[in-house]
PDB file of C-alpha atoms in Angstrom:
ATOM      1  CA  UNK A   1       0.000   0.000   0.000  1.00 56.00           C
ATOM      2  CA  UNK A   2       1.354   3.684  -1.291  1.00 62.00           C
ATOM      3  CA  UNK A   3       2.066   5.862   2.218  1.00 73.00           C
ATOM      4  CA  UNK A   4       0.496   9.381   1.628  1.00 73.00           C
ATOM      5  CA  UNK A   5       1.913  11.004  -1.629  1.00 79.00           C
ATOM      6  CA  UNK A   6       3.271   8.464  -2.828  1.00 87.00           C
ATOM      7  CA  UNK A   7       2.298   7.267  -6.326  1.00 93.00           C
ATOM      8  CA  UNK A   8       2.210   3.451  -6.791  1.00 93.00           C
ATOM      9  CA  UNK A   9       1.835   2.685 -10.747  1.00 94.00           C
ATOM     10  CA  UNK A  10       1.366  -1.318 -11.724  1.00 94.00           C
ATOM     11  CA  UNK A  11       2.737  -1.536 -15.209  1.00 92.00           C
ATOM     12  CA  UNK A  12       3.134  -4.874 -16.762  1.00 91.00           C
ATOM     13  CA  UNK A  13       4.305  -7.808 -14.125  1.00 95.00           C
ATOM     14  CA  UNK A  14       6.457  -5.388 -12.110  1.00 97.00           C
ATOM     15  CA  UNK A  15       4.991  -2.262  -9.851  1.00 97.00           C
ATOM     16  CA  UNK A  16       6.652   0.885  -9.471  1.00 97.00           C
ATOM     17  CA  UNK A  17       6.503   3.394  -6.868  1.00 96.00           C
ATOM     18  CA  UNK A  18       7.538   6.881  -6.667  1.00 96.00           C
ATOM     19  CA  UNK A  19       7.914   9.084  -3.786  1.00 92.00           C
ATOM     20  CA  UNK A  20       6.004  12.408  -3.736  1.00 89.00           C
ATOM     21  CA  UNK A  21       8.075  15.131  -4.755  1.00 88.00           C
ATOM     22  CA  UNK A  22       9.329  12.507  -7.658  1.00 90.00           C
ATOM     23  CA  UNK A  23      12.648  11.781  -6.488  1.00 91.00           C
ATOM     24  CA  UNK A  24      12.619   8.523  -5.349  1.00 94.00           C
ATOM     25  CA  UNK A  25      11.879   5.647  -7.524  1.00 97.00           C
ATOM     26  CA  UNK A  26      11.784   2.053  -6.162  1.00 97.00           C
ATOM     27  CA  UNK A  27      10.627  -1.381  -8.145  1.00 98.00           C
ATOM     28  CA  UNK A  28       8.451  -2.468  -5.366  1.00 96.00           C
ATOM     29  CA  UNK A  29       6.718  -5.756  -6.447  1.00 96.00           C
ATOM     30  CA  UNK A  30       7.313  -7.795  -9.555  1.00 97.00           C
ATOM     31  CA  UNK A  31       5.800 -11.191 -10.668  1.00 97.00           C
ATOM     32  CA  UNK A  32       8.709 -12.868 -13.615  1.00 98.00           C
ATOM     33  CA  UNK A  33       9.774 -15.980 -14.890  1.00 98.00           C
ATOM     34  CA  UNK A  34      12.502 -17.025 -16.551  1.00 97.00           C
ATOM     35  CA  UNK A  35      11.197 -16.233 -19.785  1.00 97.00           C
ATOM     36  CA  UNK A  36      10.132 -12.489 -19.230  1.00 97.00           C
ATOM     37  CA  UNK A  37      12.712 -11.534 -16.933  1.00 98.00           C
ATOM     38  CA  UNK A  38      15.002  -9.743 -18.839  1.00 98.00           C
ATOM     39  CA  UNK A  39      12.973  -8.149 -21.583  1.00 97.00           C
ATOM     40  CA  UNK A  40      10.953  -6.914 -17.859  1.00 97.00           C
ATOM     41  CA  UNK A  41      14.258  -5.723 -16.690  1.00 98.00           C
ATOM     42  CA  UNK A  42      15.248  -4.211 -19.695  1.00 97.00           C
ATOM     43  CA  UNK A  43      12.296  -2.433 -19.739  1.00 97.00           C
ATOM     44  CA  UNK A  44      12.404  -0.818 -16.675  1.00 97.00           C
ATOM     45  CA  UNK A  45      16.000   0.061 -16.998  1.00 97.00           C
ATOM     46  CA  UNK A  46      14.607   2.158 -20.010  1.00 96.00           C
ATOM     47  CA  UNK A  47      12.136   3.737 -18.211  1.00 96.00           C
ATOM     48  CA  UNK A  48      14.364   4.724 -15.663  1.00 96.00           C
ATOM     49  CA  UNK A  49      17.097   5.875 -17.902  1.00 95.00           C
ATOM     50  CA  UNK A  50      14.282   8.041 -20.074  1.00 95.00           C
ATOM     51  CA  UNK A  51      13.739   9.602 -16.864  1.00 95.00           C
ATOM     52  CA  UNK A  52      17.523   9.933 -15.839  1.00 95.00           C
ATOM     53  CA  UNK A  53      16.256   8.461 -12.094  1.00 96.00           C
ATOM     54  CA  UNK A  54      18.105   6.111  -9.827  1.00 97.00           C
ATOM     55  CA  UNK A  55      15.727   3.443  -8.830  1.00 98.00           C
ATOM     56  CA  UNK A  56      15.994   0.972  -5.994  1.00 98.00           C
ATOM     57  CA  UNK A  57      14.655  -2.450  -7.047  1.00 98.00           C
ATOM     58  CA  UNK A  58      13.181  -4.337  -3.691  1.00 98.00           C
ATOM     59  CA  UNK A  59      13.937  -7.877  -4.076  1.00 98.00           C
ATOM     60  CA  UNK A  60      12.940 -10.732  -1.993  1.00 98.00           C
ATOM     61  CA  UNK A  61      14.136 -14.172  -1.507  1.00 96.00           C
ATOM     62  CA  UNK A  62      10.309 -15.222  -2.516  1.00 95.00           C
ATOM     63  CA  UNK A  63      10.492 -13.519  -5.762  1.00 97.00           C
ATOM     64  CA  UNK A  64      10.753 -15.559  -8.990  1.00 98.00           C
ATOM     65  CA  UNK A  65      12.404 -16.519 -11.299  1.00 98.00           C
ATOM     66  CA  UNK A  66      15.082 -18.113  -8.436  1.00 97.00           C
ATOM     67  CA  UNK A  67      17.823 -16.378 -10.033  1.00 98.00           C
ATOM     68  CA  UNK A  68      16.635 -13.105 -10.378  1.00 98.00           C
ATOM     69  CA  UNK A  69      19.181 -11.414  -8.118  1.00 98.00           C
ATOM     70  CA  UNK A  70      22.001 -12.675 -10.590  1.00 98.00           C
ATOM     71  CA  UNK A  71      20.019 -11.046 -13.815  1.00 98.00           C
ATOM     72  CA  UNK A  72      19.696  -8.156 -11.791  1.00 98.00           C
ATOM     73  CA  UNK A  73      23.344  -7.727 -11.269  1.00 98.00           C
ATOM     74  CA  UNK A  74      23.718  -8.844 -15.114  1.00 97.00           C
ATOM     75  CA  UNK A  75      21.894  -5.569 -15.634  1.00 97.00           C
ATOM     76  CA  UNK A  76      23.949  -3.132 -13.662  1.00 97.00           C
ATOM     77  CA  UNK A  77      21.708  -3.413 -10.778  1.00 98.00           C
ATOM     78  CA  UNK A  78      24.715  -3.032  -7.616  1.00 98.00           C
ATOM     79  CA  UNK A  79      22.924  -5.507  -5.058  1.00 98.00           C
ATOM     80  CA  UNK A  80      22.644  -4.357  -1.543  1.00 97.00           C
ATOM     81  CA  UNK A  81      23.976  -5.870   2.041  1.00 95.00           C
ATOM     82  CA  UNK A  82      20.943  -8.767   2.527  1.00 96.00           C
ATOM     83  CA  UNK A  83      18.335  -7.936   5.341  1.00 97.00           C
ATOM     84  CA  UNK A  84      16.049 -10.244   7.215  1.00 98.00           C
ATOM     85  CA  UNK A  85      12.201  -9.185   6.537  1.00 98.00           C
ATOM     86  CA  UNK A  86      10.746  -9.931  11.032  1.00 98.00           C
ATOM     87  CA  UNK A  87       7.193  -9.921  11.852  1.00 98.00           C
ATOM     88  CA  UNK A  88       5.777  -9.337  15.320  1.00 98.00           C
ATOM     89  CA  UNK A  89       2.339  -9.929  16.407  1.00 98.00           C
ATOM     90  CA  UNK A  90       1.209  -6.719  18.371  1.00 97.00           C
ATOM     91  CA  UNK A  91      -1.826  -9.030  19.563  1.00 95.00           C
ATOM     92  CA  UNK A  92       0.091 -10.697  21.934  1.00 93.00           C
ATOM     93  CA  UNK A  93       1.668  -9.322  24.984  1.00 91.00           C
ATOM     94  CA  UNK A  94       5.121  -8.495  24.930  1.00 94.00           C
ATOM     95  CA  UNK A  95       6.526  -7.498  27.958  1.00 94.00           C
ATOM     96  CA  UNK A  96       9.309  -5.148  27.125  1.00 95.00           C
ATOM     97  CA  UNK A  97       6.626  -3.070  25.263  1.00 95.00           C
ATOM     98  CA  UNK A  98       4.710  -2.728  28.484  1.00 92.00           C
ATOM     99  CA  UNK A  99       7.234  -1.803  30.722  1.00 91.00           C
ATOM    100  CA  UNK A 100       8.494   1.903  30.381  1.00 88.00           C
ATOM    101  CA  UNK A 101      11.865   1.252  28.581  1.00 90.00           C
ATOM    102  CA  UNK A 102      15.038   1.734  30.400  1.00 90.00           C
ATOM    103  CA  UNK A 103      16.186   4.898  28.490  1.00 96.00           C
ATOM    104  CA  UNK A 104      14.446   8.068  27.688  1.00 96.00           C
ATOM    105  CA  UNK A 105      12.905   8.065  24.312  1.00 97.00           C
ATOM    106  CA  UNK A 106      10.772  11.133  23.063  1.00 97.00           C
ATOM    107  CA  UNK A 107       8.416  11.226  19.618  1.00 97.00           C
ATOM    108  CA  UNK A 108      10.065  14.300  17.264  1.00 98.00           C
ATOM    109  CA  UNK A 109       6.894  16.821  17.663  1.00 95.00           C
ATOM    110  CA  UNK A 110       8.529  20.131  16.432  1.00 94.00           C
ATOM    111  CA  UNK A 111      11.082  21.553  14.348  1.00 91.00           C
ATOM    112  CA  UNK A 112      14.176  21.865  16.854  1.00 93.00           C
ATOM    113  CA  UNK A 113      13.758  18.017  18.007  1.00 95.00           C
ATOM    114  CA  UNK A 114      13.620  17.099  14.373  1.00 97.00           C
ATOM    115  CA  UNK A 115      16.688  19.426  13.664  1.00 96.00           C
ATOM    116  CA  UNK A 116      18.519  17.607  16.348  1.00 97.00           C
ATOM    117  CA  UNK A 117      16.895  14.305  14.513  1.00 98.00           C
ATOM    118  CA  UNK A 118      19.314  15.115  11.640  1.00 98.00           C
ATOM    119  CA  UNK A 119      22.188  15.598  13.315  1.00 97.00           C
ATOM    120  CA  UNK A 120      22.214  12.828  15.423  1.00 98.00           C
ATOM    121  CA  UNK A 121      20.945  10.458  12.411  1.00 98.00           C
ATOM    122  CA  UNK A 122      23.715  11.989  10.275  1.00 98.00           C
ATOM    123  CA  UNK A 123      26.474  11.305  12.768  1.00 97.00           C
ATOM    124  CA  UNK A 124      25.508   7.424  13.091  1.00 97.00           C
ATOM    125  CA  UNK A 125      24.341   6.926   9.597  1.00 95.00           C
ATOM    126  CA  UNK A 126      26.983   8.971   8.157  1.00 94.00           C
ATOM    127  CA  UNK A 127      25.052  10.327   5.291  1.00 94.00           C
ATOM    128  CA  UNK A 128      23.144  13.467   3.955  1.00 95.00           C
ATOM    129  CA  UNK A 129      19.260  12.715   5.820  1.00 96.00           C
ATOM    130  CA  UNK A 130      17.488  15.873   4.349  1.00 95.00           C
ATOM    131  CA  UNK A 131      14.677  13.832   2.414  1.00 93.00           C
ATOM    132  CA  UNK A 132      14.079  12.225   5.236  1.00 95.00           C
ATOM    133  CA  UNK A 133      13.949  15.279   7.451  1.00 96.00           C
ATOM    134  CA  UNK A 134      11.637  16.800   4.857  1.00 94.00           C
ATOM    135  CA  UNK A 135       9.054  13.763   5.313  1.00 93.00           C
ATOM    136  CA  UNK A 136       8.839  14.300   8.736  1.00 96.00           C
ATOM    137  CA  UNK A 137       8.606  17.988   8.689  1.00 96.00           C
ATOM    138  CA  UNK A 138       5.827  17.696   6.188  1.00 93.00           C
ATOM    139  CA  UNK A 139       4.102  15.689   8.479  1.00 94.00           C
ATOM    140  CA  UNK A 140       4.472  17.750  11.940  1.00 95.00           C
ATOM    141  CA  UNK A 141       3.025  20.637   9.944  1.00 94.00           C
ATOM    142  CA  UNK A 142       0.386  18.489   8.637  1.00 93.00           C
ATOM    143  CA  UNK A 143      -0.432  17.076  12.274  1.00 94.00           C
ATOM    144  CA  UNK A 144       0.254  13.494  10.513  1.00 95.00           C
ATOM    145  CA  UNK A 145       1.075  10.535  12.921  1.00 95.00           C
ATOM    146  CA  UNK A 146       1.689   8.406   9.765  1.00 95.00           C
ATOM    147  CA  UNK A 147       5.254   8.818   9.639  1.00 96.00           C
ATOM    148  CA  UNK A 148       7.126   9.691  12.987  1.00 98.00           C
ATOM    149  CA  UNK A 149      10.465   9.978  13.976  1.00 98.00           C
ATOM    150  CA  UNK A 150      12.389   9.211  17.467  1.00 98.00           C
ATOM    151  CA  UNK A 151      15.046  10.305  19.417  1.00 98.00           C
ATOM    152  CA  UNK A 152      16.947   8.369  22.583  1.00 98.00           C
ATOM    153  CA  UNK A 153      18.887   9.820  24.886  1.00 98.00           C
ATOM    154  CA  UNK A 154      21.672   9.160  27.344  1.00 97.00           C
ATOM    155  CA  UNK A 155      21.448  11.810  30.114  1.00 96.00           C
ATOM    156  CA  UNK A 156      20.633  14.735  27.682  1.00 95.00           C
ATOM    157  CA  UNK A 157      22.690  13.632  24.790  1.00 97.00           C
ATOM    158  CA  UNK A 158      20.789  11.900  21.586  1.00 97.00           C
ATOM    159  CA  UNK A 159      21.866   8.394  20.638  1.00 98.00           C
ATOM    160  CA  UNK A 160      19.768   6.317  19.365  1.00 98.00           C
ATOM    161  CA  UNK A 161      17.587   6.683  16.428  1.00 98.00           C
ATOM    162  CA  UNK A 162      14.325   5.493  14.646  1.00 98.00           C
ATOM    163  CA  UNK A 163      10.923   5.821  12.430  1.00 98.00           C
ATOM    164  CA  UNK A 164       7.922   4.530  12.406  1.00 98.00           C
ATOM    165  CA  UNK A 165       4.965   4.403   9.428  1.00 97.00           C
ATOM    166  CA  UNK A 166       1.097   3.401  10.043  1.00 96.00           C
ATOM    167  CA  UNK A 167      -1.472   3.627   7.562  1.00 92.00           C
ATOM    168  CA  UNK A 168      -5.303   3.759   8.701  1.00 88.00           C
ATOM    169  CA  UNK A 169      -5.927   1.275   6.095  1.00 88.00           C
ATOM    170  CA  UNK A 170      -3.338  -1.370   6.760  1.00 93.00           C
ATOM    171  CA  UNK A 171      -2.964  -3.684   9.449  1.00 96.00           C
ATOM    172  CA  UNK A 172       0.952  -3.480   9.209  1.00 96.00           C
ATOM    173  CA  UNK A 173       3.291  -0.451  11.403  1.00 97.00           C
ATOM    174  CA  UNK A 174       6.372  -0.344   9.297  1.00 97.00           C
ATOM    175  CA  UNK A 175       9.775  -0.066  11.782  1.00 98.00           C
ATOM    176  CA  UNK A 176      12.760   2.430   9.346  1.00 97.00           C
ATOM    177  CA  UNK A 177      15.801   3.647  10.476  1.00 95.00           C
ATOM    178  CA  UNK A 178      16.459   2.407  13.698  1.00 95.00           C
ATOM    179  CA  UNK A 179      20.530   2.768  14.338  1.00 95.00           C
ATOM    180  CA  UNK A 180      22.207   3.684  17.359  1.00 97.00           C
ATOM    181  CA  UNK A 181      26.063   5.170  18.116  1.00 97.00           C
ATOM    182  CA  UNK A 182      28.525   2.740  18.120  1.00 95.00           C
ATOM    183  CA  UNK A 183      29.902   3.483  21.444  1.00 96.00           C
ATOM    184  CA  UNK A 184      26.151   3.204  22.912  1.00 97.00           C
ATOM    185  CA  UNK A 185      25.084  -0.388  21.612  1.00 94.00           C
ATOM    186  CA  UNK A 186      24.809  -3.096  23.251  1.00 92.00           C
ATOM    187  CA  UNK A 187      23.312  -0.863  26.014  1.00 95.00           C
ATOM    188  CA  UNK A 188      19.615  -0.983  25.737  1.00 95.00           C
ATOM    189  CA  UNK A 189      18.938   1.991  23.503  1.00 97.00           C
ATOM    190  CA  UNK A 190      17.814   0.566  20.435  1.00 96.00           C
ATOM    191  CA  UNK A 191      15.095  -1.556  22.436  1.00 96.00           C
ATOM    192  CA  UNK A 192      13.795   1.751  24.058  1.00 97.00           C
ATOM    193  CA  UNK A 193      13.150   3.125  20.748  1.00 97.00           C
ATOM    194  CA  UNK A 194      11.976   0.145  19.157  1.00 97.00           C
ATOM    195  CA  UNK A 195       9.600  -0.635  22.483  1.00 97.00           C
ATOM    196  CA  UNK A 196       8.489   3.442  22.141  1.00 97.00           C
ATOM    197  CA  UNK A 197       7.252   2.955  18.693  1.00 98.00           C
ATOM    198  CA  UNK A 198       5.627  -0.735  19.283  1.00 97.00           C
ATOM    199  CA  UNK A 199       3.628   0.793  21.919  1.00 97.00           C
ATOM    200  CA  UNK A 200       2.686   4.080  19.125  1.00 97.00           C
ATOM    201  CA  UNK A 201       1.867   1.617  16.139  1.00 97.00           C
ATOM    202  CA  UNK A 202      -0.673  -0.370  18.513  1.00 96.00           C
ATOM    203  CA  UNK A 203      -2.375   2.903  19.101  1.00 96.00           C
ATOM    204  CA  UNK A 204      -2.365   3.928  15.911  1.00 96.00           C
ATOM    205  CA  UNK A 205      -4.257   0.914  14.866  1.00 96.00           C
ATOM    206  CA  UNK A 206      -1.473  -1.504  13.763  1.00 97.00           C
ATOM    207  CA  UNK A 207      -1.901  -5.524  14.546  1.00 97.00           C
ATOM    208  CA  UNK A 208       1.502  -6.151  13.263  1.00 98.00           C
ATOM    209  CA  UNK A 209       4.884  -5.189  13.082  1.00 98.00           C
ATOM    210  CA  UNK A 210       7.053  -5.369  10.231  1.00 98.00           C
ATOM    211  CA  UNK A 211      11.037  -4.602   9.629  1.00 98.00           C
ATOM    212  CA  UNK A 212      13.853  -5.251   7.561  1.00 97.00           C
ATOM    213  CA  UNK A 213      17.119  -5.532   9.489  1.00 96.00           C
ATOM    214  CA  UNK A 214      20.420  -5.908   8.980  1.00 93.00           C
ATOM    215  CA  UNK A 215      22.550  -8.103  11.087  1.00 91.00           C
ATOM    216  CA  UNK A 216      23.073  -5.491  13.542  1.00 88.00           C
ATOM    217  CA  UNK A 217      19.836  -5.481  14.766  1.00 92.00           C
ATOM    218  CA  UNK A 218      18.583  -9.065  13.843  1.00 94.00           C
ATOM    219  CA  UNK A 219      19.204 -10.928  17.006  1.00 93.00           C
ATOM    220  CA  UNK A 220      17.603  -8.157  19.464  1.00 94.00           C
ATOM    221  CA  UNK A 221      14.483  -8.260  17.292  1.00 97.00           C
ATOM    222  CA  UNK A 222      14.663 -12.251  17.370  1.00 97.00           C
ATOM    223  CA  UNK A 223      14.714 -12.448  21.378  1.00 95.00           C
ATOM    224  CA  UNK A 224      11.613  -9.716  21.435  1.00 96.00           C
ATOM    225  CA  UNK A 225       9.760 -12.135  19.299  1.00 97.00           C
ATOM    226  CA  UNK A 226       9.965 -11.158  16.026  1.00 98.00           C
ATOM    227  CA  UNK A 227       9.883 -13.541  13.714  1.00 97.00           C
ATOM    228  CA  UNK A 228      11.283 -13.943  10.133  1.00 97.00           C
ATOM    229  CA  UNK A 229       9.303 -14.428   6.607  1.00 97.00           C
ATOM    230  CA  UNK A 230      11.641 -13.650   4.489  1.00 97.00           C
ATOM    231  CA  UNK A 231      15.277 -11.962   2.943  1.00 97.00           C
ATOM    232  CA  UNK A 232      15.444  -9.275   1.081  1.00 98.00           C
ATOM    233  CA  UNK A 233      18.377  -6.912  -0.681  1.00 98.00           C
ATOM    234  CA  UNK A 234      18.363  -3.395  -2.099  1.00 97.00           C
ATOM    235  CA  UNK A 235      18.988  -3.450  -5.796  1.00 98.00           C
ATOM    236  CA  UNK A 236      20.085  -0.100  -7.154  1.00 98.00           C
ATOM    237  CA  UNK A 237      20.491   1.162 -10.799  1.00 97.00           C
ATOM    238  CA  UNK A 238      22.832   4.583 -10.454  1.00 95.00           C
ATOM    239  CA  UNK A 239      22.117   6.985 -13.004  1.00 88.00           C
ATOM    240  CA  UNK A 240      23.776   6.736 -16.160  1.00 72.00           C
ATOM    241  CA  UNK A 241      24.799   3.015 -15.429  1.00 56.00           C
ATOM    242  CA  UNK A 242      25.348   1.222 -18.819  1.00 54.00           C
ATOM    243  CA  UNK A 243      23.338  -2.053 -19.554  1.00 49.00           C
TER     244      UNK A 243
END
């Protein structure tokens, strides 16, 4: 389901979606076999390339045919670090999302918490996070609770990240961005923040919880119950990337 803005276009056996000021593009569904494949990929490299967009292409392990990760790469699509795709069932109590967590963890609700968002997101993730600041701006002036962001703190000092998406018309509370300091794992900070938003998404209306991690943050999730469906890897044409 498209988040609000967003512009999700079937076209043929694959699905694209764009975000909503248009520079985003991501490949989020596609339904091949081994005859189609490449004449599909082909096609959407030409799309892409007509629009001179990077595009992400979200692959999963379930995805057919069995080797499309290989034709992918065939393409010129770079393939991503693998991340486990962890369900939890917000039906059932979970302790650690009942108890207040063990670190102080605070919704961002106005423009200087979301400007020290970006900093401290910036610092961990060590990358430009402007679109993402922009999202959540959009939606604090909008007085959206669709997509929020969080901030952890030791003492008064931010260090631990993460986001969280709900739609009113899907059962499913999306978990993004979590990532904490390096000098601050291990320490309980990413559970606060992930316990903070569990306890948000079941408000919001969410029966389920749904994340893809890396390996950094697979076997936390594992021991609060989450449980896996599926892999999945970011596959990214760059612009101007020659079949």
């Amino acid at each position: 389901m498209a988040r609000s803005g967003e512009i999700l276009q079937p076209h043929g056996s694959v699905s694209r979606l764009t975000s909503p000021d248009g520079t985003h593009h991501t490949i989020i569904y596609s339904s091949l076999n081994a005859q189609n494949a490449d004449a599909a990929i082909a096609g959407e490299i030409a799309h892409y390339r007509k629009l001179d967009a990077e595009v992400e292409w979200k692959l999963y392990q379930h995805d057919t045919p069995g080797d499309l990760i290989h034709r992918l790469e065939k393409f010129g699509f770079e393939i991503g670090e693998r991340e486990t795709v962890l369900v939890l069932d917000l039906l059932h109590r979970h302790d650690w999302i009942e108890h207040p967590p063990p670190h102080r963890t605070e919704r961002v609700i106005d423009l200087d918490q979301l400007n020290l968002y970006r900093q401290t997101a910036e610092k961990i993730l060590r990358k430009d996070y402007q679109f993402t600041t922009d999202e959540l701006a959009g939606g604090i002036s909008a007085g959206s609770a669709e997509h929020l962001g969080y901030l952890c703190f030791d003492g008064a000092v931010p260090v631990s990240i993460g986001r969280l998406y709900t739609h009113a018309g899907s059962l499913f509370g999306g978990l993004y961005g979590g990532a904490t300091l390096p000098e601050y794992r291990r320490a309980g900070f990413y559970r606060s923040v992930t316990a903070v938003r569990a306890r948000d998404a079941r408000e919001l209306g969410a029966r389920y919880l749904i994340v893809d991690a890396l390996p950094t943050s697979c076997g936390i999730l594992r021991r609060l119950g989450f449980v896996e469906i599926s892999q999945t890897w970011p596959c990214v044409l760059r612009r101007g990337v020659k079949q």
